JSON list of C-alpha atoms and ligand atoms in Angstrom, two decimals:
[
{"chain": "A", "resi": 1, "resn": "MET", "atom": "CA", "xyz": [-3.18, -55.27, 38.37]},
{"chain": "A", "resi": 2, "resn": "PRO", "atom": "CA", "xyz": [-1.28, -57.70, 36.15]},
{"chain": "A", "resi": 3, "resn": "ASP", "atom": "CA", "xyz": [-3.04, -60.87, 35.04]},
{"chain": "A", "resi": 4, "resn": "ALA", "atom": "CA", "xyz": [-3.17, -63.47, 37.86]},
{"chain": "A", "resi": 5, "resn": "THR", "atom": "CA", "xyz": [-1.81, -66.32, 35.75]},
{"chain": "A", "resi": 6, "resn": "PHE", "atom": "CA", "xyz": [1.03, -64.10, 34.56]},
{"chain": "A", "resi": 7, "resn": "VAL", "atom": "CA", "xyz": [1.85, -63.21, 38.19]},
{"chain": "A", "resi": 8, "resn": "THR", "atom": "CA", "xyz": [2.01, -66.91, 39.14]},
{"chain": "A", "resi": 9, "resn": "ARG", "atom": "CA", "xyz": [4.25, -67.67, 36.19]},
{"chain": "A", "resi": 10, "resn": "LEU", "atom": "CA", "xyz": [6.50, -64.67, 36.76]},
{"chain": "A", "resi": 11, "resn": "ASN", "atom": "CA", "xyz": [6.95, -65.79, 40.36]},
{"chain": "A", "resi": 12, "resn": "GLU", "atom": "CA", "xyz": [8.00, -69.22, 39.03]},
{"chain": "A", "resi": 13, "resn": "GLN", "atom": "CA", "xyz": [10.41, -67.47, 36.66]},
{"chain": "A", "resi": 14, "resn": "ILE", "atom": "CA", "xyz": [11.98, -65.66, 39.63]},
{"chain": "A", "resi": 15, "resn": "GLY", "atom": "CA", "xyz": [12.81, -69.16, 40.91]},
{"chain": "A", "resi": 16, "resn": "HIS", "atom": "CA", "xyz": [14.33, -70.10, 37.53]},
{"chain": "A", "resi": 17, "resn": "GLU", "atom": "CA", "xyz": [16.49, -66.97, 37.56]},
{"chain": "A", "resi": 18, "resn": "PHE", "atom": "CA", "xyz": [17.72, -67.67, 41.10]},
{"chain": "A", "resi": 19, "resn": "ALA", "atom": "CA", "xyz": [18.41, -71.29, 40.07]},
{"chain": "A", "resi": 20, "resn": "ALA", "atom": "CA", "xyz": [20.44, -69.94, 37.12]},
{"chain": "A", "resi": 21, "resn": "HIS", "atom": "CA", "xyz": [22.36, -67.76, 39.60]},
{"chain": "A", "resi": 22, "resn": "GLN", "atom": "CA", "xyz": [23.23, -70.79, 41.74]},
{"chain": "A", "resi": 23, "resn": "GLN", "atom": "CA", "xyz": [24.17, -72.83, 38.67]},
{"chain": "A", "resi": 24, "resn": "TYR", "atom": "CA", "xyz": [26.53, -70.15, 37.37]},
{"chain": "A", "resi": 25, "resn": "VAL", "atom": "CA", "xyz": [28.17, -69.79, 40.78]},
{"chain": "A", "resi": 26, "resn": "ALA", "atom": "CA", "xyz": [28.74, -73.58, 40.67]},
{"chain": "A", "resi": 27, "resn": "CYS", "atom": "CA", "xyz": [30.28, -73.27, 37.17]},
{"chain": "A", "resi": 28, "resn": "ALA", "atom": "CA", "xyz": [32.51, -70.41, 38.37]},
{"chain": "A", "resi": 29, "resn": "VAL", "atom": "CA", "xyz": [33.67, -72.38, 41.41]},
{"chain": "A", "resi": 30, "resn": "TYR", "atom": "CA", "xyz": [34.51, -75.35, 39.18]},
{"chain": "A", "resi": 31, "resn": "TYR", "atom": "CA", "xyz": [36.67, -73.17, 36.90]},
{"chain": "A", "resi": 32, "resn": "ASP", "atom": "CA", "xyz": [38.28, -71.46, 39.90]},
{"chain": "A", "resi": 33, "resn": "ALA", "atom": "CA", "xyz": [39.26, -74.89, 41.26]},
{"chain": "A", "resi": 34, "resn": "GLU", "atom": "CA", "xyz": [40.69, -75.76, 37.82]},
{"chain": "A", "resi": 35, "resn": "THR", "atom": "CA", "xyz": [42.72, -72.52, 37.95]},
{"chain": "A", "resi": 36, "resn": "LEU", "atom": "CA", "xyz": [40.98, -71.03, 34.96]},
{"chain": "A", "resi": 37, "resn": "PRO", "atom": "CA", "xyz": [40.38, -67.56, 36.43]},
{"chain": "A", "resi": 38, "resn": "GLN", "atom": "CA", "xyz": [39.03, -65.88, 33.29]},
{"chain": "A", "resi": 39, "resn": "LEU", "atom": "CA", "xyz": [36.33, -68.51, 32.84]},
{"chain": "A", "resi": 40, "resn": "ALA", "atom": "CA", "xyz": [35.59, -68.31, 36.57]},
{"chain": "A", "resi": 41, "resn": "ARG", "atom": "CA", "xyz": [35.27, -64.53, 36.43]},
{"chain": "A", "resi": 42, "resn": "PHE", "atom": "CA", "xyz": [32.91, -64.74, 33.44]},
{"chain": "A", "resi": 43, "resn": "PHE", "atom": "CA", "xyz": [30.59, -67.14, 35.28]},
{"chain": "A", "resi": 44, "resn": "TYR", "atom": "CA", "xyz": [30.68, -65.19, 38.55]},
{"chain": "A", "resi": 45, "resn": "ARG", "atom": "CA", "xyz": [29.56, -62.18, 36.52]},
{"chain": "A", "resi": 46, "resn": "GLN", "atom": "CA", "xyz": [26.88, -64.18, 34.69]},
{"chain": "A", "resi": 47, "resn": "ALA", "atom": "CA", "xyz": [25.61, -65.32, 38.07]},
{"chain": "A", "resi": 48, "resn": "ILE", "atom": "CA", "xyz": [25.14, -61.71, 39.19]},
{"chain": "A", "resi": 49, "resn": "GLU", "atom": "CA", "xyz": [23.24, -60.98, 35.97]},
{"chain": "A", "resi": 50, "resn": "GLU", "atom": "CA", "xyz": [20.83, -63.83, 36.75]},
{"chain": "A", "resi": 51, "resn": "ARG", "atom": "CA", "xyz": [20.25, -62.47, 40.23]},
{"chain": "A", "resi": 52, "resn": "ASP", "atom": "CA", "xyz": [19.62, -59.06, 38.66]},
{"chain": "A", "resi": 53, "resn": "HIS", "atom": "CA", "xyz": [17.00, -60.62, 36.35]},
{"chain": "A", "resi": 54, "resn": "ALA", "atom": "CA", "xyz": [15.23, -62.08, 39.38]},
{"chain": "A", "resi": 55, "resn": "MET", "atom": "CA", "xyz": [15.32, -58.73, 41.18]},
{"chain": "A", "resi": 56, "resn": "MET", "atom": "CA", "xyz": [13.91, -56.91, 38.13]},
{"chain": "A", "resi": 57, "resn": "MET", "atom": "CA", "xyz": [10.96, -59.31, 38.20]},
{"chain": "A", "resi": 58, "resn": "VAL", "atom": "CA", "xyz": [10.57, -58.79, 41.95]},
{"chain": "A", "resi": 59, "resn": "GLN", "atom": "CA", "xyz": [10.50, -55.01, 41.40]},
{"chain": "A", "resi": 60, "resn": "TYR", "atom": "CA", "xyz": [7.87, -55.34, 38.67]},
{"chain": "A", "resi": 61, "resn": "LEU", "atom": "CA", "xyz": [5.57, -57.30, 40.97]},
{"chain": "A", "resi": 62, "resn": "ILE", "atom": "CA", "xyz": [6.11, -54.85, 43.83]},
{"chain": "A", "resi": 63, "resn": "ASP", "atom": "CA", "xyz": [5.34, -51.89, 41.55]},
{"chain": "A", "resi": 64, "resn": "ALA", "atom": "CA", "xyz": [2.20, -53.66, 40.31]},
{"chain": "A", "resi": 65, "resn": "ASP", "atom": "CA", "xyz": [1.01, -54.39, 43.86]},
{"chain": "A", "resi": 66, "resn": "ALA", "atom": "CA", "xyz": [1.09, -58.11, 43.11]},
{"chain": "A", "resi": 67, "resn": "ASP", "atom": "CA", "xyz": [2.16, -60.90, 45.46]},
{"chain": "A", "resi": 68, "resn": "VAL", "atom": "CA", "xyz": [5.88, -61.67, 45.40]},
{"chain": "A", "resi": 69, "resn": "VAL", "atom": "CA", "xyz": [6.99, -65.19, 46.17]},
{"chain": "A", "resi": 70, "resn": "VAL", "atom": "CA", "xyz": [10.70, -65.75, 46.73]},
{"chain": "A", "resi": 71, "resn": "PRO", "atom": "CA", "xyz": [10.93, -69.37, 45.63]},
{"chain": "A", "resi": 72, "resn": "GLY", "atom": "CA", "xyz": [13.46, -71.93, 46.83]},
{"chain": "A", "resi": 73, "resn": "VAL", "atom": "CA", "xyz": [15.63, -73.55, 44.18]},
{"chain": "A", "resi": 74, "resn": "ALA", "atom": "CA", "xyz": [16.91, -77.06, 43.45]},
{"chain": "A", "resi": 75, "resn": "ALA", "atom": "CA", "xyz": [20.63, -77.63, 44.03]},
{"chain": "A", "resi": 76, "resn": "PRO", "atom": "CA", "xyz": [22.78, -76.88, 40.97]},
{"chain": "A", "resi": 77, "resn": "GLN", "atom": "CA", "xyz": [25.08, -79.34, 39.24]},
{"chain": "A", "resi": 78, "resn": "THR", "atom": "CA", "xyz": [28.53, -78.94, 40.80]},
{"chain": "A", "resi": 79, "resn": "ALA", "atom": "CA", "xyz": [30.56, -81.79, 39.26]},
{"chain": "A", "resi": 80, "resn": "PHE", "atom": "CA", "xyz": [31.58, -81.65, 35.60]},
{"chain": "A", "resi": 81, "resn": "GLY", "atom": "CA", "xyz": [33.30, -84.21, 33.37]},
{"chain": "A", "resi": 82, "resn": "ASP", "atom": "CA", "xyz": [35.51, -81.70, 31.59]},
{"chain": "A", "resi": 83, "resn": "ILE", "atom": "CA", "xyz": [35.91, -77.97, 31.00]},
{"chain": "A", "resi": 84, "resn": "VAL", "atom": "CA", "xyz": [33.41, -78.03, 28.13]},
{"chain": "A", "resi": 85, "resn": "ALA", "atom": "CA", "xyz": [30.54, -79.40, 30.25]},
{"chain": "A", "resi": 86, "resn": "PRO", "atom": "CA", "xyz": [29.69, -76.24, 32.25]},
{"chain": "A", "resi": 87, "resn": "VAL", "atom": "CA", "xyz": [29.39, -74.18, 29.06]},
{"chain": "A", "resi": 88, "resn": "ALA", "atom": "CA", "xyz": [27.22, -76.84, 27.37]},
{"chain": "A", "resi": 89, "resn": "LEU", "atom": "CA", "xyz": [25.00, -76.84, 30.44]},
{"chain": "A", "resi": 90, "resn": "ALA", "atom": "CA", "xyz": [24.88, -73.03, 30.42]},
{"chain": "A", "resi": 91, "resn": "LEU", "atom": "CA", "xyz": [23.80, -72.98, 26.77]},
{"chain": "A", "resi": 92, "resn": "ASP", "atom": "CA", "xyz": [21.01, -75.50, 27.47]},
{"chain": "A", "resi": 93, "resn": "GLN", "atom": "CA", "xyz": [19.92, -73.37, 30.42]},
{"chain": "A", "resi": 94, "resn": "GLU", "atom": "CA", "xyz": [19.82, -70.17, 28.35]},
{"chain": "A", "resi": 95, "resn": "LYS", "atom": "CA", "xyz": [17.81, -71.87, 25.61]},
{"chain": "A", "resi": 96, "resn": "ARG", "atom": "CA", "xyz": [15.35, -73.15, 28.21]},
{"chain": "A", "resi": 97, "resn": "VAL", "atom": "CA", "xyz": [15.03, -69.68, 29.77]},
{"chain": "A", "resi": 98, "resn": "SER", "atom": "CA", "xyz": [14.40, -68.16, 26.33]},
{"chain": "A", "resi": 99, "resn": "GLU", "atom": "CA", "xyz": [11.42, -70.48, 25.92]},
{"chain": "A", "resi": 100, "resn": "GLN", "atom": "CA", "xyz": [10.19, -69.58, 29.40]},
{"chain": "A", "resi": 101, "resn": "ILE", "atom": "CA", "xyz": [10.50, -65.84, 28.71]},
{"chain": "A", "resi": 102, "resn": "ASN", "atom": "CA", "xyz": [8.70, -66.15, 25.38]},
{"chain": "A", "resi": 103, "resn": "GLY", "atom": "CA", "xyz": [6.01, -68.19, 27.13]},
{"chain": "A", "resi": 104, "resn": "LEU", "atom": "CA", "xyz": [5.57, -65.41, 29.69]},
{"chain": "A", "resi": 105, "resn": "ALA", "atom": "CA", "xyz": [5.18, -62.79, 26.98]},
{"chain": "A", "resi": 106, "resn": "ALA", "atom": "CA", "xyz": [2.65, -65.01, 25.20]},
{"chain": "A", "resi": 107, "resn": "ALA", "atom": "CA", "xyz": [0.68, -65.58, 28.42]},
{"chain": "A", "resi": 108, "resn": "ALA", "atom": "CA", "xyz": [0.52, -61.84, 29.08]},
{"chain": "A", "resi": 109, "resn": "ARG", "atom": "CA", "xyz": [-0.66, -61.13, 25.54]},
{"chain": "A", "resi": 110, "resn": "GLU", "atom": "CA", "xyz": [-3.27, -63.89, 25.67]},
{"chain": "A", "resi": 111, "resn": "ALA", "atom": "CA", "xyz": [-4.65, -62.37, 28.87]},
{"chain": "A", "resi": 112, "resn": "GLY", "atom": "CA", "xyz": [-4.76, -58.91, 27.29]},
{"chain": "A", "resi": 113, "resn": "ASP", "atom": "CA", "xyz": [-2.17, -57.77, 29.85]},
{"chain": "A", "resi": 114, "resn": "TYR", "atom": "CA", "xyz": [-0.11, -55.58, 27.53]},
{"chain": "A", "resi": 115, "resn": "THR", "atom": "CA", "xyz": [1.80, -53.89, 30.34]},
{"chain": "A", "resi": 116, "resn": "SER", "atom": "CA", "xyz": [3.25, -57.23, 31.40]},
{"chain": "A", "resi": 117, "resn": "GLU", "atom": "CA", "xyz": [3.87, -58.18, 27.79]},
{"chain": "A", "resi": 118, "resn": "GLN", "atom": "CA", "xyz": [5.83, -54.95, 27.38]},
{"chain": "A", "resi": 119, "resn": "PHE", "atom": "CA", "xyz": [7.81, -55.71, 30.57]},
{"chain": "A", "resi": 120, "resn": "MET", "atom": "CA", "xyz": [8.95, -59.00, 29.03]},
{"chain": "A", "resi": 121, "resn": "GLN", "atom": "CA", "xyz": [10.38, -57.32, 25.89]},
{"chain": "A", "resi": 122, "resn": "TRP", "atom": "CA", "xyz": [13.71, -56.42, 27.52]},
{"chain": "A", "resi": 123, "resn": "PHE", "atom": "CA", "xyz": [14.15, -60.04, 28.66]},
{"chain": "A", "resi": 124, "resn": "ILE", "atom": "CA", "xyz": [13.45, -61.35, 25.14]},
{"chain": "A", "resi": 125, "resn": "LYS", "atom": "CA", "xyz": [16.27, -59.18, 23.77]},
{"chain": "A", "resi": 126, "resn": "GLU", "atom": "CA", "xyz": [18.54, -60.16, 26.68]},
{"chain": "A", "resi": 127, "resn": "GLN", "atom": "CA", "xyz": [17.98, -63.89, 26.01]},
{"chain": "A", "resi": 128, "resn": "VAL", "atom": "CA", "xyz": [18.93, -63.50, 22.34]},
{"chain": "A", "resi": 129, "resn": "GLU", "atom": "CA", "xyz": [22.26, -62.06, 23.52]},
{"chain": "A", "resi": 130, "resn": "GLU", "atom": "CA", "xyz": [22.82, -64.68, 26.23]},
{"chain": "A", "resi": 131, "resn": "VAL", "atom": "CA", "xyz": [22.14, -67.62, 23.91]},
{"chain": "A", "resi": 132, "resn": "ALA", "atom": "CA", "xyz": [24.48, -66.08, 21.30]},
{"chain": "A", "resi": 133, "resn": "THR", "atom": "CA", "xyz": [27.23, -65.50, 23.89]},
{"chain": "A", "resi": 134, "resn": "MET", "atom": "CA", "xyz": [27.00, -69.06, 25.22]},
{"chain": "A", "resi": 135, "resn": "SER", "atom": "CA", "xyz": [26.94, -70.68, 21.76]},
{"chain": "A", "resi": 136, "resn": "ASP", "atom": "CA", "xyz": [30.05, -68.69, 20.78]},
{"chain": "A", "resi": 137, "resn": "LEU", "atom": "CA", "xyz": [31.75, -69.72, 24.00]},
{"chain": "A", "resi": 138, "resn": "LEU", "atom": "CA", "xyz": [30.79, -73.38, 23.51]},
{"chain": "A", "resi": 139, "resn": "ARG", "atom": "CA", "xyz": [32.41, -73.31, 20.07]},
{"chain": "A", "resi": 140, "resn": "VAL", "atom": "CA", "xyz": [35.58, -71.81, 21.56]},
{"chain": "A", "resi": 141, "resn": "VAL", "atom": "CA", "xyz": [35.88, -74.26, 24.49]},
{"chain": "A", "resi": 142, "resn": "GLU", "atom": "CA", "xyz": [35.18, -77.25, 22.22]},
{"chain": "A", "resi": 143, "resn": "ARG", "atom": "CA", "xyz": [37.83, -76.13, 19.75]},
{"chain": "A", "resi": 144, "resn": "SER", "atom": "CA", "xyz": [40.46, -75.40, 22.42]},
{"chain": "A", "resi": 145, "resn": "LYS", "atom": "CA", "xyz": [39.61, -77.89, 25.18]},
{"chain": "A", "resi": 146, "resn": "ASP", "atom": "CA", "xyz": [43.13, -79.36, 25.03]},
{"chain": "A", "resi": 147, "resn": "ASP", "atom": "CA", "xyz": [44.66, -75.90, 25.29]},
{"chain": "A", "resi": 148, "resn": "PRO", "atom": "CA", "xyz": [42.79, -74.12, 28.11]},
{"chain": "A", "resi": 149, "resn": "MET", "atom": "CA", "xyz": [45.19, -71.16, 28.01]},
{"chain": "A", "resi": 150, "resn": "GLU", "atom": "CA", "xyz": [43.85, -70.39, 24.55]},
{"chain": "A", "resi": 151, "resn": "ILE", "atom": "CA", "xyz": [40.35, -70.21, 26.08]},
{"chain": "A", "resi": 152, "resn": "GLU", "atom": "CA", "xyz": [41.62, -68.01, 28.91]},
{"chain": "A", "resi": 153, "resn": "ASN", "atom": "CA", "xyz": [43.18, -65.61, 26.38]},
{"chain": "A", "resi": 154, "resn": "PHE", "atom": "CA", "xyz": [39.92, -65.52, 24.45]},
{"chain": "A", "resi": 155, "resn": "MET", "atom": "CA", "xyz": [37.96, -64.70, 27.61]},
{"chain": "A", "resi": 156, "resn": "ALA", "atom": "CA", "xyz": [40.41, -61.95, 28.60]},
{"chain": "A", "resi": 157, "resn": "ARG", "atom": "CA", "xyz": [40.19, -60.46, 25.11]},
{"chain": "A", "resi": 158, "resn": "GLU", "atom": "CA", "xyz": [36.49, -60.86, 24.30]},
{"chain": "A", "resi": 159, "resn": "HIS", "atom": "CA", "xyz": [34.93, -60.68, 27.78]},
{"chain": "A", "resi": 160, "resn": "PRO", "atom": "CA", "xyz": [37.28, -58.34, 29.65]},
{"chain": "A", "resi": 161, "resn": "GLY", "atom": "CA", "xyz": [34.84, -57.24, 32.32]},
{"chain": "A", "resi": 162, "resn": "ASP", "atom": "CA", "xyz": [31.69, -55.48, 33.27]},
{"chain": "A", "resi": 163, "resn": "GLU", "atom": "CA", "xyz": [29.82, -54.06, 30.28]},
{"chain": "A", "resi": 164, "resn": "GLY", "atom": "CA", "xyz": [28.43, -51.33, 32.52]},
{"chain": "A", "resi": 165, "resn": "GLU", "atom": "CA", "xyz": [24.81, -50.53, 33.25]},
{"chain": "A", "resi": 166, "resn": "ASP", "atom": "CA", "xyz": [22.25, -51.01, 30.49]},
{"chain": "A", "resi": 167, "resn": "PRO", "atom": "CA", "xyz": [20.11, -47.85, 30.69]},
{"chain": "A", "resi": 168, "resn": "THR", "atom": "CA", "xyz": [17.16, -49.69, 29.12]},
{"chain": "A", "resi": 169, "resn": "ALA", "atom": "CA", "xyz": [17.15, -52.43, 31.78]},
{"chain": "A", "resi": 170, "resn": "PRO", "atom": "CA", "xyz": [14.20, -52.59, 34.19]},
{"chain": "A", "resi": 171, "resn": "HIS", "atom": "CA", "xyz": [14.85, -51.37, 37.73]},
{"chain": "A", "resi": 172, "resn": "ARG", "atom": "CA", "xyz": [16.10, -54.01, 40.18]},
{"chain": "A", "resi": 173, "resn": "ALA", "atom": "CA", "xyz": [14.59, -54.31, 43.64]},
{"chain": "A", "resi": 174, "resn": "GLY", "atom": "CA", "xyz": [17.13, -53.11, 46.17]},
{"chain": "A", "resi": 175, "resn": "ALA", "atom": "CA", "xyz": [19.34, -51.34, 43.60]},
{"chain": "A", "resi": 176, "resn": "GLU", "atom": "CA", "xyz": [20.54, -47.83, 44.40]},
{"chain": "B", "resi": 201, "resn": "FE2", "atom": "FE1", "xyz": [18.25, -64.64, 33.28]},
{"chain": "B", "resi": 202, "resn": "FE2", "atom": "FE1", "xyz": [20.90, -65.91, 31.44]}
]
């Protein structure tokens, strides 16, 4: 059995991941309404990734015979001052999640629950990538905020679509 405190905190993290999903859908909808389809597509895809993170955590708890809570989430921010704001918010969110993930790994280690600590390793690596992606994107949207087509071209070029399955990713509950 995983450590009880770790289980409680991982269940809370499932809520944070679902909240991130909702927030990225809200960002995508904003860009769709602004007719910036490449930015919209990027955030719709990010949203799915957040849901996947939640479902990986759900699967871990199921496999470990631990209680799974499916937490409710607070409403996301849906109104934005300009096209930079959703990306700035996304970067803040990713930085916050990185701290949460590191905190989970630390809690598992402190409890001597090395299996759970090991489970968190993939998420630590994933957060490094997500923070890097969002800080790059923030630089691009800040630089080109008066020329959104430049941003759209960047997104089409640098983030053309699905990166495909990561074979090292933990299994997601409900995935084929
Ligand atoms: Fe996530
Ligand atoms: Fe993320």
